Amino acid sequence: MSEKKRMAPKLRFPRFTDDWEQRKLGEYLEVSPKKNKEETYDKTDVLSVSGDVGIVNQIEFQGRSFAGVSVANYGVVENEDVVYTKSPLKANPYGIIKTNKGKAGIVSTLYAVYKPRDIADPKFVQVYFEQDTRMNNYMRPLVNKGAKNDMKVSNENALKGLVIFPKLEEQRQISTYFESFDHLITLHQRKLDHLKDEKKSLLQKMFPKKGEDFPELRFPGFTDAWEQRKLGELADNTYGGGTPNTSNDTYWNGEIPWIQSSDLKEHRIFGVKPRKYISQSGLMNSATKLVPENSIAIITRVGVGKLAVMPFSYTTSQDFLSLSRIKTDIWFTAYLIYRKLQRELNSVQGTSIKGITKGELIAKMVSVPTKNEQVQIGCFFRNLDTLITLHQRKLDHLQDLKKALLQSMFV
């Protein structure tokens, strides 16, 4: 006879050797009967459940309360209560489960509130369901979706699925570990957000405001006024783009880089990695042009506002206009255009910008300092963006590592 398969994770803390147990979730949680009948809590105490930040005060998180006239029928959520939200999210079409780690509050009837039983660590319950696949696989058989995509599952039935948990001591060890890991991720996210905010602020201060000839902040030794120039005057050549016939295989998989809008990242003007290449035949038989190295590729259609310095020769789709043989410092010029486009996008926020023509782009007025100051500014922002990129990579690595641990530390 074959040996019974052990119910244990691939990776676990030392001294834990017992098999994990498969039970119904209802053996670890029970429905909380507490309601806000006495209206001990008001609209300022309403909580929201977020996939990213967990259970938070609704007003602090969303800027306002979405509660109805009365909150007397709302469920009370105390510290370490577990909440299941019956609202579909993109990655979690059957809702999410989170544990309240903060102050007590109330939630609408769209949420189910549970108390942990003696054999359950409530923080472990949240960690267990943080993996999207595990959460979706658990809830899928229990939930019926209505015509309006609403969740049809009772608070009791949501507990009838099977879970595989360790004993309480190991639950606590795992949840404590992930709590520390989440804290580390939060610290890296804050550092990254701070750098991005710093960049945004410096882009405003180190370039002149509209109608002015001097920036608010500049490097020592520079005092001259900036000159007004048309953007088209900063480059000798411009290039459009096009797409070779996609049904002709001989036009593709060659050695000439061909970039499209999705190859460029928001707020990052270097490091483009082409995903598609065309052949010489594809170049000759389409509207795309071979753009020389050290040019600036600017998206003028879908994705307006993205641009990149291109250190190698390349071709583009019709969504681009490229500036080549640039007379000013290339990095300064890239950030100058980036700032210009971002300001215009922000001024029309809420409306859709379908595109910008070549004529409109090269006719835009910009302010330009002396070449030495250009070099200093361009170098400064390139170094700042490099630092931002490094912090983003660290954060991505930590988030990927957490995903891997959520897989290997559970059954």
Short mmCIF file of C-alpha atoms in Angstrom, two decimals:
data_model
loop_
_atom_site.label_atom_id
_atom_site.label_comp_id
_atom_site.label_asym_id
_atom_site.label_seq_id
_atom_site.Cartn_x
_atom_site.Cartn_y
_atom_site.Cartn_z
CA MET A 1 0.00 0.00 0.00
CA SER A 2 1.17 3.51 -0.77
CA GLU A 3 1.93 5.86 2.09
CA LYS A 4 -0.67 8.48 2.92
CA LYS A 5 0.38 11.87 1.57
CA ARG A 6 1.49 14.21 4.34
CA MET A 7 -0.61 17.34 4.76
CA ALA A 8 2.25 19.76 5.40
CA PRO A 9 3.66 22.80 3.53
CA LYS A 10 6.94 22.71 1.62
CA LEU A 11 8.37 25.45 3.81
CA ARG A 12 7.71 25.85 7.52
CA PHE A 13 9.33 27.02 10.74
CA PRO A 14 11.56 24.63 12.73
CA ARG A 15 9.99 22.48 15.47
CA PHE A 16 6.62 22.26 13.71
CA THR A 17 6.16 18.75 12.38
CA ASP A 18 2.46 17.93 12.80
CA ASP A 19 0.25 17.58 9.75
CA TRP A 20 -2.14 20.41 8.99
CA GLU A 21 -5.83 19.59 9.35
CA GLN A 22 -8.63 19.91 6.82
CA ARG A 23 -11.80 21.30 8.39
CA LYS A 24 -14.71 23.54 7.53
CA LEU A 25 -13.96 27.23 8.05
CA GLY A 26 -16.92 27.28 10.44
CA GLU A 27 -14.84 25.29 12.92
CA TYR A 28 -12.46 28.26 13.13
CA LEU A 29 -14.92 31.16 12.82
CA GLU A 30 -18.48 31.87 13.92
CA VAL A 31 -20.95 34.52 12.76
CA SER A 32 -20.90 37.57 14.99
CA PRO A 33 -24.35 38.49 16.33
CA LYS A 34 -23.37 42.05 17.26
CA LYS A 35 -25.38 44.81 15.59
CA ASN A 36 -25.33 48.57 16.07
CA LYS A 37 -28.92 48.58 17.42
CA GLU A 38 -28.16 51.09 20.17
CA GLU A 39 -26.35 53.27 17.61
CA THR A 40 -23.24 53.30 19.75
CA TYR A 41 -21.36 53.92 16.50
CA ASP A 42 -22.24 56.59 13.92
CA LYS A 43 -21.32 57.33 10.29
CA THR A 44 -17.81 58.41 11.30
CA ASP A 45 -17.16 54.85 12.50
CA VAL A 46 -18.09 53.10 9.24
CA LEU A 47 -15.32 50.83 7.96
CA SER A 48 -14.28 49.86 4.44
CA VAL A 49 -12.46 46.72 3.38
CA SER A 50 -9.61 47.21 0.90
CA GLY A 51 -7.64 44.50 -0.84
CA ASP A 52 -4.43 46.50 -0.42
CA VAL A 53 -4.70 48.05 3.05
CA GLY A 54 -7.23 45.84 4.82
CA ILE A 55 -9.95 47.18 7.12
CA VAL A 56 -9.84 50.96 7.44
CA ASN A 57 -12.07 53.87 8.41
CA GLN A 58 -14.20 54.73 5.38
CA ILE A 59 -13.91 58.51 5.70
CA GLU A 60 -10.13 58.39 6.21
CA PHE A 61 -9.68 56.00 3.27
CA GLN A 62 -12.24 57.29 0.76
CA GLY A 63 -12.72 60.87 1.91
CA ARG A 64 -16.42 60.51 2.78
CA SER A 65 -19.00 58.19 4.28
CA PHE A 66 -21.26 56.17 1.99
CA ALA A 67 -23.57 55.10 4.83
CA GLY A 68 -27.34 55.39 4.57
CA VAL A 69 -29.60 57.52 6.75
CA SER A 70 -29.51 54.96 9.56
CA VAL A 71 -26.63 52.72 10.62
CA ALA A 72 -28.61 50.85 13.29
CA ASN A 73 -28.61 47.61 11.26
CA TYR A 74 -24.86 47.72 10.60
CA GLY A 75 -22.67 44.97 11.97
CA VAL A 76 -20.18 45.78 14.73
CA VAL A 77 -16.56 44.92 13.92
CA GLU A 78 -14.29 44.66 16.93
CA ASN A 79 -10.53 44.29 16.96
CA GLU A 80 -9.49 40.86 15.58
CA ASP A 81 -12.92 40.19 14.06
CA VAL A 82 -12.79 38.73 10.55
CA VAL A 83 -14.78 40.39 7.76
CA TYR A 84 -15.86 38.95 4.42
CA THR A 85 -16.88 41.54 1.85
CA LYS A 86 -19.46 40.32 -0.66
CA SER A 87 -18.37 42.74 -3.37
CA PRO A 88 -16.48 41.57 -6.45
CA LEU A 89 -13.00 42.91 -7.11
CA LYS A 90 -10.94 42.51 -10.28
CA ALA A 91 -8.66 39.81 -8.88
CA ASN A 92 -11.28 38.50 -6.45
CA PRO A 93 -14.66 38.10 -8.17
CA TYR A 94 -16.08 36.42 -5.04
CA GLY A 95 -14.90 39.05 -2.56
CA ILE A 96 -12.11 39.14 0.01
CA ILE A 97 -11.53 38.25 3.66
CA LYS A 98 -9.67 40.59 6.02
CA THR A 99 -9.05 40.83 9.76
CA ASN A 100 -9.62 44.03 11.71
CA LYS A 101 -6.28 45.04 13.21
CA GLY A 102 -7.40 48.53 14.23
CA LYS A 103 -10.19 50.28 16.12
CA ALA A 104 -13.71 48.93 16.37
CA GLY A 105 -16.30 50.21 13.93
CA ILE A 106 -19.30 49.15 11.86
CA VAL A 107 -19.94 47.73 8.38
CA SER A 108 -23.02 47.54 6.19
CA THR A 109 -25.02 44.38 5.60
CA LEU A 110 -22.95 43.76 2.45
CA TYR A 111 -20.28 42.43 4.81
CA ALA A 112 -20.22 39.32 6.96
CA VAL A 113 -18.57 39.66 10.37
CA TYR A 114 -17.06 36.67 12.19
CA LYS A 115 -15.56 35.97 15.60
CA PRO A 116 -12.52 33.68 15.81
CA ARG A 117 -12.99 30.49 17.78
CA ASP A 118 -10.42 29.36 20.35
CA ILE A 119 -8.42 27.29 17.82
CA ALA A 120 -8.05 30.14 15.30
CA ASP A 121 -5.63 33.05 15.05
CA PRO A 122 -7.66 35.74 13.23
CA LYS A 123 -4.58 37.27 11.60
CA PHE A 124 -3.66 33.88 10.16
CA VAL A 125 -7.12 33.67 8.58
CA GLN A 126 -6.40 36.86 6.61
CA VAL A 127 -2.97 35.63 5.52
CA TYR A 128 -4.44 32.29 4.45
CA PHE A 129 -6.89 34.02 2.10
CA GLU A 130 -4.45 36.65 0.77
CA GLN A 131 -3.49 34.45 -2.16
CA ASP A 132 -6.07 35.27 -4.85
CA THR A 133 -6.26 31.72 -6.19
CA ARG A 134 -6.88 30.25 -2.73
CA MET A 135 -9.57 32.84 -1.96
CA ASN A 136 -11.33 32.38 -5.30
CA ASN A 137 -11.20 28.56 -5.17
CA TYR A 138 -12.65 28.58 -1.67
CA MET A 139 -15.58 30.92 -2.39
CA ARG A 140 -16.46 29.86 -5.95
CA PRO A 141 -18.54 26.78 -4.96
CA LEU A 142 -20.31 28.69 -2.17
CA VAL A 143 -21.37 31.85 -4.01
CA ASN A 144 -24.22 32.36 -6.46
CA LYS A 145 -23.87 35.54 -8.50
CA GLY A 146 -26.98 37.61 -9.17
CA ALA A 147 -27.97 39.35 -12.39
CA LYS A 148 -26.23 42.53 -11.22
CA ASN A 149 -23.06 40.61 -10.28
CA ASP A 150 -24.04 40.80 -6.59
CA MET A 151 -23.02 38.03 -4.19
CA LYS A 152 -25.72 35.62 -3.09
CA VAL A 153 -24.27 33.75 -0.12
CA SER A 154 -25.41 33.84 3.49
CA ASN A 155 -22.99 34.64 6.28
CA GLU A 156 -23.35 31.05 7.52
CA ASN A 157 -22.88 29.38 4.13
CA ALA A 158 -19.66 31.32 3.55
CA LEU A 159 -18.17 29.22 6.37
CA LYS A 160 -19.06 25.83 4.89
CA GLY A 161 -16.02 25.47 2.64
CA LEU A 162 -12.95 23.41 3.55
CA VAL A 163 -9.65 24.96 4.67
CA ILE A 164 -6.35 23.39 5.70
CA PHE A 165 -4.92 25.00 8.86
CA PRO A 166 -2.12 24.09 11.28
CA LYS A 167 -2.50 24.15 15.05
CA LEU A 168 -2.90 27.51 16.78
CA GLU A 169 0.77 27.99 17.75
CA GLU A 170 1.95 27.55 14.16
CA GLN A 171 -0.85 29.81 12.91
CA ARG A 172 0.44 32.56 15.19
CA GLN A 173 4.04 32.05 14.09
CA ILE A 174 3.05 32.35 10.43
CA SER A 175 0.84 35.41 10.91
CA THR A 176 3.52 37.19 12.95
CA TYR A 177 6.06 36.51 10.21
CA PHE A 178 3.82 37.90 7.49
CA GLU A 179 2.93 40.91 9.63
CA SER A 180 6.65 41.77 9.81
CA PHE A 181 7.01 41.14 6.08
CA ASP A 182 4.07 43.46 5.32
CA HIS A 183 5.65 46.13 7.51
CA LEU A 184 8.86 45.89 5.47
CA ILE A 185 6.87 46.22 2.23
CA THR A 186 5.05 49.25 3.64
CA LEU A 187 8.35 50.95 4.54
CA HIS A 188 9.69 50.41 1.00
CA GLN A 189 6.42 51.68 -0.49
CA ARG A 190 6.64 54.85 1.63
CA LYS A 191 10.24 55.46 0.52
CA LEU A 192 9.20 55.03 -3.10
CA ASP A 193 6.18 57.32 -2.72
CA HIS A 194 8.38 59.94 -1.05
CA LEU A 195 10.85 59.89 -3.94
CA LYS A 196 8.05 60.20 -6.50
CA ASP A 197 6.55 63.13 -4.61
CA GLU A 198 9.99 64.74 -4.39
CA LYS A 199 10.44 64.38 -8.15
CA LYS A 200 7.03 65.88 -8.83
CA SER A 201 7.80 68.85 -6.60
CA LEU A 202 11.26 69.44 -8.08
CA LEU A 203 9.90 69.32 -11.63
CA GLN A 204 7.69 72.26 -10.68
CA LYS A 205 10.44 74.23 -8.94
CA MET A 206 13.41 73.62 -11.28
CA PHE A 207 11.59 74.78 -14.42
CA PRO A 208 10.06 78.27 -14.79
CA LYS A 209 6.33 78.66 -14.26
CA LYS A 210 4.21 79.70 -17.20
CA GLY A 211 5.03 83.28 -18.24
CA GLU A 212 8.21 83.43 -16.15
CA ASP A 213 11.88 83.35 -17.20
CA PHE A 214 13.47 82.10 -13.97
CA PRO A 215 12.87 78.85 -12.04
CA GLU A 216 12.14 78.93 -8.33
CA LEU A 217 15.04 76.58 -7.60
CA ARG A 218 18.30 76.19 -9.51
CA PHE A 219 21.90 75.05 -9.11
CA PRO A 220 24.50 77.54 -7.79
CA GLY A 221 26.27 79.66 -10.40
CA PHE A 222 23.33 79.98 -12.80
CA THR A 223 21.58 83.34 -12.91
CA ASP A 224 20.68 83.96 -16.57
CA ALA A 225 17.08 84.12 -17.72
CA TRP A 226 15.72 81.13 -19.63
CA GLU A 227 14.84 81.66 -23.29
CA GLN A 228 11.49 80.96 -24.92
CA ARG A 229 11.76 78.50 -27.81
CA LYS A 230 9.43 76.40 -29.90
CA LEU A 231 9.81 72.71 -29.17
CA GLY A 232 10.50 71.99 -32.83
CA GLU A 233 13.58 74.25 -32.69
CA LEU A 234 15.29 71.85 -30.27
CA ALA A 235 15.74 69.07 -32.85
CA ASP A 236 16.84 68.95 -36.49
CA ASN A 237 14.64 66.03 -37.53
CA THR A 238 11.29 64.44 -36.71
CA TYR A 239 10.09 60.95 -37.56
CA GLY A 240 6.65 59.39 -37.63
CA GLY A 241 5.83 55.72 -37.42
CA GLY A 242 3.74 52.94 -38.85
CA THR A 243 2.92 49.25 -38.55
CA PRO A 244 4.07 46.69 -41.12
CA ASN A 245 1.36 44.31 -42.32
CA THR A 246 0.91 41.87 -39.42
CA SER A 247 -0.31 39.10 -41.73
CA ASN A 248 3.00 39.07 -43.61
CA ASP A 249 5.42 36.98 -41.55
CA THR A 250 8.43 38.13 -43.59
CA TYR A 251 7.97 41.66 -42.19
CA TRP A 252 8.38 40.53 -38.58
CA ASN A 253 10.88 38.80 -36.25
CA GLY A 254 13.83 40.56 -37.84
CA GLU A 255 16.56 42.55 -36.08
CA ILE A 256 15.12 46.09 -36.14
CA PRO A 257 13.46 47.16 -32.85
CA TRP A 258 9.81 48.25 -33.29
CA ILE A 259 8.20 49.89 -30.26
CA GLN A 260 4.58 50.51 -29.42
CA SER A 261 2.80 52.51 -26.72
CA SER A 262 2.71 49.62 -24.23
CA ASP A 263 6.53 49.35 -24.31
CA LEU A 264 6.83 52.69 -22.53
CA LYS A 265 6.07 53.06 -18.83
CA GLU A 266 4.27 55.92 -17.12
CA HIS A 267 6.61 58.54 -15.63
CA ARG A 268 9.77 56.72 -16.73
CA ILE A 269 11.79 58.09 -19.63
CA PHE A 270 14.44 55.43 -20.09
CA GLY A 271 14.91 51.68 -20.04
CA VAL A 272 12.59 50.80 -22.94
CA LYS A 273 12.80 47.12 -23.87
CA PRO A 274 11.27 46.42 -27.29
CA ARG A 275 9.13 43.29 -27.43
CA LYS A 276 8.79 43.20 -31.21
CA TYR A 277 11.26 43.40 -34.09
CA ILE A 278 10.75 43.91 -37.80
CA SER A 279 12.77 42.96 -40.87
CA GLN A 280 14.35 45.22 -43.48
CA SER A 281 11.47 44.21 -45.76
CA GLY A 282 8.96 45.30 -43.10
CA LEU A 283 10.72 48.65 -42.82
CA MET A 284 10.75 49.22 -46.58
CA ASN A 285 7.10 48.25 -47.07
CA SER A 286 5.43 50.31 -44.33
CA ALA A 287 5.12 53.88 -43.08
CA THR A 288 7.49 53.29 -40.16
CA LYS A 289 10.91 54.97 -40.23
CA LEU A 290 14.29 53.99 -38.83
CA VAL A 291 15.02 56.55 -36.14
CA PRO A 292 18.68 57.19 -35.22
CA GLU A 293 19.99 56.42 -31.74
CA ASN A 294 19.87 59.14 -29.06
CA SER A 295 16.44 60.34 -30.14
CA ILE A 296 13.33 60.95 -28.03
CA ALA A 297 10.25 58.84 -28.75
CA ILE A 298 7.02 60.66 -27.82
CA ILE A 299 3.58 59.04 -27.81
CA THR A 300 1.12 61.31 -29.58
CA ARG A 301 -1.98 59.09 -29.70
CA VAL A 302 -3.12 56.46 -27.18
CA GLY A 303 -1.01 57.00 -24.06
CA VAL A 304 -0.25 60.71 -24.56
CA GLY A 305 2.24 61.85 -21.92
CA LYS A 306 4.66 58.93 -22.17
CA LEU A 307 8.06 59.41 -23.79
CA ALA A 308 11.54 57.91 -23.64
CA VAL A 309 15.15 58.59 -24.52
CA MET A 310 16.20 55.88 -26.98
CA PRO A 311 19.94 55.02 -26.88
CA PHE A 312 19.63 52.71 -29.91
CA SER A 313 18.14 53.05 -33.40
CA TYR A 314 14.53 51.91 -33.62
CA THR A 315 11.21 52.07 -35.44
CA THR A 316 7.78 52.85 -33.99
CA SER A 317 4.08 52.38 -34.50
CA GLN A 318 1.98 55.25 -35.80
CA ASP A 319 1.33 56.35 -32.20
CA PHE A 320 4.72 58.09 -31.99
CA LEU A 321 6.56 61.18 -33.08
CA SER A 322 10.33 61.02 -32.57
CA LEU A 323 12.69 63.97 -32.21
CA SER A 324 16.19 63.33 -33.56
CA ARG A 325 19.54 65.15 -33.77
CA ILE A 326 18.62 67.08 -30.67
CA LYS A 327 20.48 70.37 -30.24
CA THR A 328 19.91 70.74 -26.51
CA ASP A 329 20.99 68.28 -23.82
CA ILE A 330 18.92 65.16 -24.53
CA TRP A 331 18.08 64.35 -20.91
CA PHE A 332 17.10 67.93 -20.11
CA THR A 333 14.97 67.97 -23.26
CA ALA A 334 13.21 64.74 -22.31
CA TYR A 335 12.29 66.03 -18.85
CA LEU A 336 11.31 69.40 -20.31
CA ILE A 337 8.82 67.69 -22.66
CA TYR A 338 7.66 65.30 -19.95
CA ARG A 339 6.90 68.19 -17.59
CA LYS A 340 5.15 70.14 -20.34
CA LEU A 341 2.88 67.23 -21.28
CA GLN A 342 2.15 66.29 -17.68
CA ARG A 343 1.07 69.84 -16.85
CA GLU A 344 -1.26 69.88 -19.84
CA LEU A 345 -2.70 66.47 -18.94
CA ASN A 346 -3.31 67.58 -15.35
CA SER A 347 -5.05 70.76 -16.51
CA VAL A 348 -7.67 68.74 -18.39
CA GLN A 349 -8.00 65.92 -15.86
CA GLY A 350 -11.29 64.12 -16.17
CA THR A 351 -11.51 64.56 -19.94
CA SER A 352 -10.09 62.27 -22.57
CA ILE A 353 -7.11 63.35 -24.69
CA LYS A 354 -7.26 61.31 -27.87
CA GLY A 355 -4.00 62.62 -29.30
CA ILE A 356 -1.80 65.47 -30.36
CA THR A 357 -0.68 66.29 -33.90
CA LYS A 358 2.90 66.78 -35.02
CA GLY A 359 2.18 70.44 -35.70
CA GLU A 360 0.71 71.00 -32.26
CA LEU A 361 3.65 69.30 -30.57
CA ILE A 362 6.51 71.08 -32.30
CA ALA A 363 4.74 74.46 -31.96
CA LYS A 364 4.59 74.27 -28.16
CA MET A 365 6.55 76.99 -26.41
CA VAL A 366 9.13 75.93 -23.81
CA SER A 367 11.77 77.66 -21.70
CA VAL A 368 15.42 76.70 -22.16
CA PRO A 369 18.50 77.69 -20.09
CA THR A 370 22.19 77.67 -21.07
CA LYS A 371 23.73 74.35 -22.15
CA ASN A 372 25.66 73.89 -18.89
CA GLU A 373 22.51 74.33 -16.82
CA GLN A 374 20.64 71.95 -19.12
CA VAL A 375 23.27 69.27 -18.48
CA GLN A 376 23.06 69.73 -14.70
CA ILE A 377 19.25 69.51 -14.67
CA GLY A 378 19.12 66.54 -17.03
CA CYS A 379 21.75 64.63 -15.05
CA PHE A 380 19.99 65.39 -11.76
CA PHE A 381 16.61 64.06 -12.86
CA ARG A 382 18.12 61.05 -14.57
CA ASN A 383 19.89 60.11 -11.34
CA LEU A 384 16.68 60.68 -9.36
CA ASP A 385 14.74 58.44 -11.76
CA THR A 386 17.45 55.77 -11.49
CA LEU A 387 17.03 55.85 -7.70
CA ILE A 388 13.25 55.58 -8.08
CA THR A 389 13.70 52.61 -10.41
CA LEU A 390 15.98 50.84 -7.91
CA HIS A 391 13.43 51.33 -5.11
CA GLN A 392 10.66 50.08 -7.39
CA ARG A 393 12.68 46.94 -8.14
CA LYS A 394 13.26 46.31 -4.43
CA LEU A 395 9.55 46.70 -3.77
CA ASP A 396 8.63 44.42 -6.69
CA HIS A 397 11.09 41.81 -5.41
CA LEU A 398 9.56 41.88 -1.92
CA GLN A 399 6.04 41.57 -3.32
CA ASP A 400 7.08 38.67 -5.56
CA LEU A 401 8.80 37.00 -2.62
CA LYS A 402 5.63 37.34 -0.54
CA LYS A 403 3.60 35.70 -3.31
CA ALA A 404 6.06 32.82 -3.38
CA LEU A 405 5.89 32.42 0.40
CA LEU A 406 2.09 32.46 0.35
CA GLN A 407 2.39 29.49 -1.98
CA SER A 408 5.13 27.48 -0.27
CA MET A 409 4.18 28.10 3.38
CA PHE A 410 0.63 26.79 2.98
CA VAL A 411 -0.89 23.47 1.99
#
